Short mmCIF file of C-alpha atoms in Angstrom, two decimals:
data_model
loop_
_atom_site.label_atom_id
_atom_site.label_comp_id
_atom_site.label_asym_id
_atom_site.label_seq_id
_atom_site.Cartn_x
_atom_site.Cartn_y
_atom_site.Cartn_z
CA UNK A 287 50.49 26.59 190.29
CA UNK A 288 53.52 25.58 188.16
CA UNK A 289 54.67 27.74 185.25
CA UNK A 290 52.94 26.45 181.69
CA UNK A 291 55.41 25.31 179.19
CA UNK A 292 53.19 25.10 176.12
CA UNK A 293 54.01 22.44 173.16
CA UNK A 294 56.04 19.71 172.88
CA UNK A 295 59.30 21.23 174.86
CA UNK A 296 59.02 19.38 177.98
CA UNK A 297 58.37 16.43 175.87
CA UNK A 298 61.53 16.56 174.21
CA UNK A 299 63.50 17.40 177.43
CA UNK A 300 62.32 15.02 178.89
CA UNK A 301 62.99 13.03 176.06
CA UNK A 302 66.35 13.46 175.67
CA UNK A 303 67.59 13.10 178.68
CA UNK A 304 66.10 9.49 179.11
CA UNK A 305 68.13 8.79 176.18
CA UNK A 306 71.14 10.38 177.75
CA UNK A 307 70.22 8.29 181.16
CA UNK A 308 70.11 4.64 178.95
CA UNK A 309 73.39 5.08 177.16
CA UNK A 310 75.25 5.86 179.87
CA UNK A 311 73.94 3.40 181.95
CA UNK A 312 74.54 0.75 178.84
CA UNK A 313 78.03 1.74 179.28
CA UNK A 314 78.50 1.19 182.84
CA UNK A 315 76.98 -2.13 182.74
CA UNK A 316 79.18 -3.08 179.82
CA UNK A 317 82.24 -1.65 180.02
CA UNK A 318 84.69 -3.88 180.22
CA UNK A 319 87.28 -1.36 182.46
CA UNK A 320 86.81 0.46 185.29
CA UNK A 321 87.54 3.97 183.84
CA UNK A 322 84.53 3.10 181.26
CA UNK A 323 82.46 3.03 184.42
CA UNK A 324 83.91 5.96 186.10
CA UNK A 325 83.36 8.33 182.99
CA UNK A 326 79.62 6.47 182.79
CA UNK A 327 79.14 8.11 186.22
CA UNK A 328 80.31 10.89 185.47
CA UNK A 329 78.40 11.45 183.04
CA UNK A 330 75.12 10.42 184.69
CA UNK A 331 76.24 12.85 187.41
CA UNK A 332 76.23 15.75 184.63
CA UNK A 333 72.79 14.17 183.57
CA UNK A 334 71.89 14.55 187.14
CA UNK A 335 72.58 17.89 187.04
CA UNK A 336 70.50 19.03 184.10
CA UNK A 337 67.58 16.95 185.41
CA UNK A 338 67.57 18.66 188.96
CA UNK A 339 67.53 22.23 186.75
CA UNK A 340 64.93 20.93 184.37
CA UNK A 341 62.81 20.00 187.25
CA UNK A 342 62.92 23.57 189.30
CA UNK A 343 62.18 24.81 185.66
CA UNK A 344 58.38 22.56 185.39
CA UNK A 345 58.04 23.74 189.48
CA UNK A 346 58.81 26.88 188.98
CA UNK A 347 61.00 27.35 192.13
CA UNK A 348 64.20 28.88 191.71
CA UNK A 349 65.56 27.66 195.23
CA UNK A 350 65.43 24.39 193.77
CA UNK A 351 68.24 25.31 191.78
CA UNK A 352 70.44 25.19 195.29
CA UNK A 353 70.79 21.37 195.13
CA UNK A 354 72.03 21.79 191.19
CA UNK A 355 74.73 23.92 192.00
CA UNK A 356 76.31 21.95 195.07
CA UNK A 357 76.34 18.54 191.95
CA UNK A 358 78.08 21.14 190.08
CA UNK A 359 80.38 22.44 192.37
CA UNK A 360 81.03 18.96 193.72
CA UNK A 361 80.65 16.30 191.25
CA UNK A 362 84.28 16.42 190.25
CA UNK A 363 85.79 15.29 193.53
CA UNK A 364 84.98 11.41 192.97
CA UNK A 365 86.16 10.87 189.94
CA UNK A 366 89.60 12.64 190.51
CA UNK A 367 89.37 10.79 194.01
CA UNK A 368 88.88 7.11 191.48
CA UNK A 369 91.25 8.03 189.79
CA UNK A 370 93.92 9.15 191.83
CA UNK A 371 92.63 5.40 193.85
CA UNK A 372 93.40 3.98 190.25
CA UNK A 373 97.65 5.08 189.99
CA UNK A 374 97.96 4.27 193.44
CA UNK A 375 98.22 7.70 194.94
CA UNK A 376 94.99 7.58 197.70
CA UNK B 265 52.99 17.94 182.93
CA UNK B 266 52.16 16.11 185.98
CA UNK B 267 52.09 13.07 184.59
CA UNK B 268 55.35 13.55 182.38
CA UNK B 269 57.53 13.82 185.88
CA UNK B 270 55.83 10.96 186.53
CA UNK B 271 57.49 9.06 183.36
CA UNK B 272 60.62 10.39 184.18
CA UNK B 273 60.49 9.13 188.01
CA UNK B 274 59.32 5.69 186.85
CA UNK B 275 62.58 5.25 183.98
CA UNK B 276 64.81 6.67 187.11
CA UNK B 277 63.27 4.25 189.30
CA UNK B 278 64.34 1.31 186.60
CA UNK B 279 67.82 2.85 186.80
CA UNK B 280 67.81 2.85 190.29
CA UNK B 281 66.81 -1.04 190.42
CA UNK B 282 69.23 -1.83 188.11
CA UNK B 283 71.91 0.25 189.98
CA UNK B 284 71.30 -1.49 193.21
CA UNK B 285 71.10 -5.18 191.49
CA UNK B 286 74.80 -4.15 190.04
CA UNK B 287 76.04 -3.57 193.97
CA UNK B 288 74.35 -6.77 195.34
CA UNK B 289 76.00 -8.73 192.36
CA UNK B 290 79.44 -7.31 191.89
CA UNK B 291 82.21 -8.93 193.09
CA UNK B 292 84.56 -6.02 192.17
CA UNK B 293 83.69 -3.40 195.05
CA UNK B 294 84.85 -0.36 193.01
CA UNK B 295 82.15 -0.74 190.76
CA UNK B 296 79.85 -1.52 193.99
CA UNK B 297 81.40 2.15 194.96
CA UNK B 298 80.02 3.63 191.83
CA UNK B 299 76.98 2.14 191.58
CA UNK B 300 75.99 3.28 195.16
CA UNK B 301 76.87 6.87 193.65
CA UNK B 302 74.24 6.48 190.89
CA UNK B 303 71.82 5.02 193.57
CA UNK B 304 72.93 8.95 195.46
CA UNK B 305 72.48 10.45 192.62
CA UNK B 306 68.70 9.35 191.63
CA UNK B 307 67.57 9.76 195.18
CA UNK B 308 68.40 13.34 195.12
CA UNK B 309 66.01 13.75 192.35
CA UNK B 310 63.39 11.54 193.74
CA UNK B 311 63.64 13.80 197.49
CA UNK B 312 63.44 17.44 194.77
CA UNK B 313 59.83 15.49 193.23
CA UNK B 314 58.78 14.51 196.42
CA UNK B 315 58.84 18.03 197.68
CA UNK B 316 62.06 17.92 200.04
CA UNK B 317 64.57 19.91 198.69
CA UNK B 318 66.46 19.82 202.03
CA UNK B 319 66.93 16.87 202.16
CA UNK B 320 67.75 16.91 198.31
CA UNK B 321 70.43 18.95 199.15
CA UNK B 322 71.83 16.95 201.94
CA UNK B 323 71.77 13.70 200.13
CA UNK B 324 73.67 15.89 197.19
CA UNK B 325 75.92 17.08 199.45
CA UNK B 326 77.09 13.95 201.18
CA UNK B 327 76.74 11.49 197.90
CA UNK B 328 78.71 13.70 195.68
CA UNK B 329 82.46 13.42 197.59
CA UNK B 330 82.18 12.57 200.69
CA UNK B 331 80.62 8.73 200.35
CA UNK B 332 82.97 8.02 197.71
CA UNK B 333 86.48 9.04 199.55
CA UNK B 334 85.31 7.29 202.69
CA UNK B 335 84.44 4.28 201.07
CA UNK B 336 87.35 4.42 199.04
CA UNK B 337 89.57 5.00 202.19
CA UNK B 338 87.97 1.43 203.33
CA UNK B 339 88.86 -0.11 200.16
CA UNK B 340 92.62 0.84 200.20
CA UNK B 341 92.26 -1.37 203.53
CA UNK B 342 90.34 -3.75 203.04
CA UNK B 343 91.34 -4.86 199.30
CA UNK B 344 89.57 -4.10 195.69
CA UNK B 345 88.15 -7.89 195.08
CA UNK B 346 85.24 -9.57 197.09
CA UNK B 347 86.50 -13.18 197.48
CA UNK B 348 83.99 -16.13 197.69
CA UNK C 166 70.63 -18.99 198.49
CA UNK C 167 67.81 -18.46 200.69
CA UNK C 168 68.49 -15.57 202.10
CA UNK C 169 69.03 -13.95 198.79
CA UNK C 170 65.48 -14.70 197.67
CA UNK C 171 64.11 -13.55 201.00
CA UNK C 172 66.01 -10.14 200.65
CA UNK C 173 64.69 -10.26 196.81
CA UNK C 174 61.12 -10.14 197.87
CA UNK C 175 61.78 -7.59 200.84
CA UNK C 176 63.16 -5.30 198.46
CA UNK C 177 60.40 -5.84 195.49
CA UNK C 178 57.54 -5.10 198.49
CA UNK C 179 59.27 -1.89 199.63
CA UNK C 180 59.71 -0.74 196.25
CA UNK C 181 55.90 -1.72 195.27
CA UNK C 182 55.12 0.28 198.43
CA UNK C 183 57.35 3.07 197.63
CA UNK C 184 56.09 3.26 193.90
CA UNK C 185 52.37 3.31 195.09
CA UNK C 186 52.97 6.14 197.75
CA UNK C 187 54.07 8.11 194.96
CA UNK C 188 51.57 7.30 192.59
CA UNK C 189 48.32 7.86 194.69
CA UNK C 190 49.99 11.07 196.74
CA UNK C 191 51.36 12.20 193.31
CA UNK C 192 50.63 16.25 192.95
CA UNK C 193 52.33 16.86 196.71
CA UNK C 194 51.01 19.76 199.03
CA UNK C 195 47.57 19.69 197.67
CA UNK C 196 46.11 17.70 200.67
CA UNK C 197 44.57 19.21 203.61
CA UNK C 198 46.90 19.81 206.89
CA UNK C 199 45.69 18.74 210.31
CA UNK C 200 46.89 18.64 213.67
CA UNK C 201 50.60 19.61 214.46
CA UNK C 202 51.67 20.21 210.84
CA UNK C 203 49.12 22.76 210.04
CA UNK C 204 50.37 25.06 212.78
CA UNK C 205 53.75 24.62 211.69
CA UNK C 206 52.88 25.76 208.31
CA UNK C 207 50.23 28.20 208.97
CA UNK C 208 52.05 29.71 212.09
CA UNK C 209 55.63 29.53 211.44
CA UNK C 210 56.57 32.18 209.49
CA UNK C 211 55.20 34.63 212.45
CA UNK C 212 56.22 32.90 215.33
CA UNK C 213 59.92 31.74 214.35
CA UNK C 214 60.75 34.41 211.40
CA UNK C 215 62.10 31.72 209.40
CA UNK C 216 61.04 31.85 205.31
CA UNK C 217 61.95 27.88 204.85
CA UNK C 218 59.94 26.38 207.40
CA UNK C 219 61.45 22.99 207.87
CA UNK C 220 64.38 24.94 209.37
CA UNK C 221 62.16 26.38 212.11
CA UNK C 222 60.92 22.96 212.87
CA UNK C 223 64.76 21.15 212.72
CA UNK C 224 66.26 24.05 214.54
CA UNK C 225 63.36 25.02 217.13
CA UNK C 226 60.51 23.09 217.16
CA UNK C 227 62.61 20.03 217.57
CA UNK C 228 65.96 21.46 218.40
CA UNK C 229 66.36 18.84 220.75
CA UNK C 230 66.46 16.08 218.22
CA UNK C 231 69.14 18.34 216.26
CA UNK C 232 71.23 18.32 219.52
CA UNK C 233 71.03 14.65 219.51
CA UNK C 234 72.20 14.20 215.68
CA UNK C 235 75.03 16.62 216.42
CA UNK C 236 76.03 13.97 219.79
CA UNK C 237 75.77 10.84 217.23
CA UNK C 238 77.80 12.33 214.71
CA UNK C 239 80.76 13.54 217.65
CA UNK C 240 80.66 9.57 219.00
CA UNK C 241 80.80 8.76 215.50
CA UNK C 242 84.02 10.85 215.13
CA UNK C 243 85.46 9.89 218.40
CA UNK C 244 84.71 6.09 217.93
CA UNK C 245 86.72 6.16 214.44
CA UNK C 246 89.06 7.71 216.01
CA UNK C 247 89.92 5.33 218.89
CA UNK C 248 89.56 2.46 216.47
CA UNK C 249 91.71 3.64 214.32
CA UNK C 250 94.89 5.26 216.66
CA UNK C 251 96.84 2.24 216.30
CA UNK C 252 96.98 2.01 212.99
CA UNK C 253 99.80 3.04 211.19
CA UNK C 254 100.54 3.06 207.14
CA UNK C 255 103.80 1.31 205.88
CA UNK C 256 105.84 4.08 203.83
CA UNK C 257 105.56 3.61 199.89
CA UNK C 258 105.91 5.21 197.05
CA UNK C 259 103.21 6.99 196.08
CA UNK C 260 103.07 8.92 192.37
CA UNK C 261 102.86 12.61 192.72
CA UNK C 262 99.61 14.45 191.28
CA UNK C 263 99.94 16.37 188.16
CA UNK C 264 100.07 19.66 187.77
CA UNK C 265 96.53 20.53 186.54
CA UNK C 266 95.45 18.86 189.45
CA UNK C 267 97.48 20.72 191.70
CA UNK C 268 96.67 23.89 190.67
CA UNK C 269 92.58 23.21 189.79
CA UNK C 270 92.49 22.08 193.26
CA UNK C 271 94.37 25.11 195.11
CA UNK C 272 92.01 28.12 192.78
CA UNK C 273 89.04 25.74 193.90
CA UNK C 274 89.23 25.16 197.69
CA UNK C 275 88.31 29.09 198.71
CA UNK C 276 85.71 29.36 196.14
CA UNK C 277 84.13 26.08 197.63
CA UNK C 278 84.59 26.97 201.43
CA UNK C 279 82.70 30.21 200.35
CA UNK C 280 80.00 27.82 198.86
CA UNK C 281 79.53 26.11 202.02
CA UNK C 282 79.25 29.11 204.20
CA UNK C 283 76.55 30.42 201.85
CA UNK C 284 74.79 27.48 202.42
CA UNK C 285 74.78 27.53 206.24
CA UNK C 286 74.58 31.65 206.05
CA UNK C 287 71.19 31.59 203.92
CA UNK C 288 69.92 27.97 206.09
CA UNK C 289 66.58 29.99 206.84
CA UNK C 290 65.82 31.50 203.50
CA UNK C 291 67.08 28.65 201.17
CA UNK C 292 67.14 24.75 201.53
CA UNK C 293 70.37 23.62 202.89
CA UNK C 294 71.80 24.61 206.70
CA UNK C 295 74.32 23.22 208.63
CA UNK C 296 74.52 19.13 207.85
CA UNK C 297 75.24 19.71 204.14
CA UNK C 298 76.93 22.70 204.46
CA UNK C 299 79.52 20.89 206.71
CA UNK C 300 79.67 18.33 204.26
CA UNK C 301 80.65 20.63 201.38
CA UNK C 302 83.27 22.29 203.24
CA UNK C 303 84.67 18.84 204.70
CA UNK C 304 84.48 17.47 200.19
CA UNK C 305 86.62 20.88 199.58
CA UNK C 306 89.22 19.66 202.69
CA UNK C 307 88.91 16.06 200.79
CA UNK C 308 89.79 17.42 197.41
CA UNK C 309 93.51 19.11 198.78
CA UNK C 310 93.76 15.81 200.48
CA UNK C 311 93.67 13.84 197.23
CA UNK C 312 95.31 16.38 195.08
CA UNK C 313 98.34 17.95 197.23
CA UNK C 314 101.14 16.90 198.49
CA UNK C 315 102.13 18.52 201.73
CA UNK C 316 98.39 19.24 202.95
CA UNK C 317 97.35 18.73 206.56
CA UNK C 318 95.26 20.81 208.68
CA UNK C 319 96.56 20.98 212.37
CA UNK C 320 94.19 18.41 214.39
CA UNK C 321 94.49 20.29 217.10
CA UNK C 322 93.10 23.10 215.89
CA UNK C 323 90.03 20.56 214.42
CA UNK C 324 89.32 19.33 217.76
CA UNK C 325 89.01 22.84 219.03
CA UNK C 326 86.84 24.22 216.69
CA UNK C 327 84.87 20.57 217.14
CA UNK C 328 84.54 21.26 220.83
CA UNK C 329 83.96 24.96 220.89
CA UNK C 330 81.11 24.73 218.21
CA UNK C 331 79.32 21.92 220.46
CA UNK C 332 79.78 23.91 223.61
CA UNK C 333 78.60 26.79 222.16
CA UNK C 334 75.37 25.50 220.97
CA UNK C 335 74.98 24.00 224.62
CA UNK C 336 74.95 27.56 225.72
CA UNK C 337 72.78 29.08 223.31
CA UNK C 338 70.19 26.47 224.28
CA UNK C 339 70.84 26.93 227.71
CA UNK C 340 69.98 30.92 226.79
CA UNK C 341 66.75 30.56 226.07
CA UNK C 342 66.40 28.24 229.12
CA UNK C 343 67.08 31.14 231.10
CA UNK C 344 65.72 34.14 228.94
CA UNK C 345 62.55 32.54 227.91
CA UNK C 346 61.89 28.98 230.17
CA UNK C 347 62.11 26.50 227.92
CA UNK C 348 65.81 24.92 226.30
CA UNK C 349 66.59 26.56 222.22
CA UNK C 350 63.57 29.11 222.66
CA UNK C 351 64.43 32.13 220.02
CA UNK C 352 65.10 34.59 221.92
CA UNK C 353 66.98 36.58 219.74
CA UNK C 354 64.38 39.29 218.00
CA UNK C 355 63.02 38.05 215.06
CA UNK C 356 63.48 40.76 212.06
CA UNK C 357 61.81 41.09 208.81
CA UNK C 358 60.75 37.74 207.27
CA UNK C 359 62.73 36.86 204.05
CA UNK C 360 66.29 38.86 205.13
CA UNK C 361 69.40 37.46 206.36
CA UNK C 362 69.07 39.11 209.56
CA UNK C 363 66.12 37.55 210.24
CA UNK C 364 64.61 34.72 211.92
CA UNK C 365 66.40 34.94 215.77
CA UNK C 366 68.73 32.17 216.87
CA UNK C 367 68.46 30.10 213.46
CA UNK C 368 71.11 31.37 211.22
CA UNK C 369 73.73 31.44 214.59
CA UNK C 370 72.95 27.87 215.76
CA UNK C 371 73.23 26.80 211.32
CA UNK C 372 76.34 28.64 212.16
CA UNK C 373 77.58 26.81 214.95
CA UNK C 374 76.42 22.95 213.41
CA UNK C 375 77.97 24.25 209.91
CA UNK C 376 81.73 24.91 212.10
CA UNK C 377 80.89 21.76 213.78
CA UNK C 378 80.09 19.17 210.92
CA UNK C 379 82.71 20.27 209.02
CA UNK C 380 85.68 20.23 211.30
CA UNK C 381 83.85 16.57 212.48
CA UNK C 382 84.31 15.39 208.68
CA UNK C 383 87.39 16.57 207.97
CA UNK C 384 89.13 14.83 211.28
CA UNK C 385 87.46 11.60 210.02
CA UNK C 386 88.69 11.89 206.56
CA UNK C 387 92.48 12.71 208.21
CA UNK C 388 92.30 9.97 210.11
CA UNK C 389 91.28 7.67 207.30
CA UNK C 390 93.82 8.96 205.19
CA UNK C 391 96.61 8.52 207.55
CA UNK C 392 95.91 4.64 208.16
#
């Protein structure tokens, strides 16, 4: 039975990070450089995160929140790897 | 509540389209590179709703670094632009 | 052209089938068991010790399928390996990393070997085991290789801990072969469910794959690298 979140929370949770999701991905599809798109995935990445949290939150598992914390440990290491690629310095 | 994950799965799932239609149709193949991230990234969170949080985790593990550098390692050899 | 469109509608079908599966199946677990799964969840806890039950079934129940992953994954390594002796990199200039870098990246790298062996450590209580903790531990070796200068791990030392690890989980399996008649049987006693010490042979063959994978990794991102 998954823990009862009353109201309009989830809603807006849910909510906003749809939003987050479409601007970002607006950005990588648009932008014109390839740091725009790096920083796009980035942030998606950080969106990621938050989502993976949000959803152990409406399962009510905290084990779930495993997965979250290897994006967070981890999520850094490709865009430093990008751009380290981008000066020339792989 | 049930059916609100199931809103968010279905916007991921146009994400993930879209993600995949920008790796098919990119001629630069660092952007291919990050797209195939995003494409990591949503199927960790599709493999957490779908029950499978090992697997979650594994697909976490391996898209967060490790599919990146290799495929970056490729592209230092094999060149940045896709040539018709 | 053509075979654009046919790979269009392939992928539009799977996804139609993929987006159905999840729509008519959509509250997961509620449907009834039957056959081999329902004694893996009903019986698993008692007879393997292990809380997370998919690593009973990875580990044990099909431990021989494991041992087969863990052979693709060495002729993986070994086949990048031989492809790529020959290969050697022409010496340029490359720009140093900054400082930040540097130093982020040398505080980091304990904190995120500790994360990995917490992950193949608590493989029969949490999700995880040893795949992605491998993987973690071989994305810490990848972030000194990006960010240091003078960083390189001694391959010889990778190939033994490669080797040892996979001979050692030969042996274990071979244990139970002769303890308890039949190949990975857990024959190690089986604790109190839901502790570390718990749950036989799982946490020291998650152990063993953990040592394996990531030493496995790491030679194939060195090698990489060094092209």
């Amino acid at each position: 039975m998954p823990y009862e979140i009353h109201g309009l929370m989830p809603f807006i949770y849910v909510g906003l990070i749809m939003l987050g999701v479409v601007f970002s991905l607006i950005r990588f599809l648009v932008g014109p450089t390839a740091p725009d798109r790096v920083v796009a995935t980035d942030i998606l990445t950080t969106i990621t995160t938050v989502v993976l949290v949000v959803l152990a939150l409406f399962f009510d598992r905290q084990i779930y929140l495993d997965v979250a914390l290897v994006y967070a440990v981890l999520a850094f290491t490709a865009v430093v790897a990008i751009a380290r690629f981008l000066e020339g310095g792989l | 509540m049930h059916s609100l994950i199931l809103f968010m799965v279905l916007g991921l799932s146009l994400v993930l389209v879209v993600a995949t239609l920008v790796i098919w149709l990119s001629k630069d193949l660092l952007v291919a590179i990050l797209a195939s991230a995003i494409v990591s990234l949503i199927a960790s969170i599709f493999f957490l709703v779908l029950q499978a949080p090992d697997v979650a985790i594994t697909e976490a593990a391996i898209g967060a670094g490790l599919t990146t550098g290799i495929l970056l390692y490729a592209m230092k050899i094999a060149g940045r632009y896709e040539d018709d | 052209m053509i075979r654009k469109i046919v790979a269009f509608i392939f992928a539009f079908y799977f996804g139609f089938i993929l987006y159905s599966f999840i729509y008519t199946h959509f509250p997961f677990g509620e449907r009834p068991l039957k056959g081999v799964a329902a004694h893996y969840v009903e019986k698993g806890v008692q007879e393997e010790g292990a809380t997370n039950i998919v690593t009973s079934i990875v580990t044990l129940y099909r431990g021989f399928d494991t041992l087969g992953e863990v052979t693709v994954l060495f002729l993986a390594a070994t086949g990048l390996g031989l492809l790529l002796a020959g290969w050697k990199e022409e010496e340029k200039e490359k720009p140093e990393p900054t400082l930040i870098m540097e130093t982020t990246t040398k505080y980091l790298f304990p904190l995120v070997l500790l994360f990995g062996s917490y992950i193949f450590i608590h493989g029969h209580l949490t999700p995880g085991g040893g795949f992605p903790a491998g993987v973690v531990i071989a994305t810490g070796y990848f972030m000194m290789f990006i960010a240091q200068k003078e960083f390189k791990p001694s391959e010889y030392l990778l190939s033994a801990t490669e080797s040892f690890a996979g001979t050692l989980y030969v042996i274990t399996g071979l244990l139970g072969l002769a303890l308890a008649f039949s190949f990975l049987a857990n024959v190690a006693p089986l604790g109190v469910p839901n502790t570390v010490f718990s749950a036989g042979i799982i946490p020291i063959i998650y152990i063993i794959i953990g040592f394996k994978v990531g030493s496995e990794m790491t030679g194939i991102l060195q090698h990489m690298k060094e092209v």
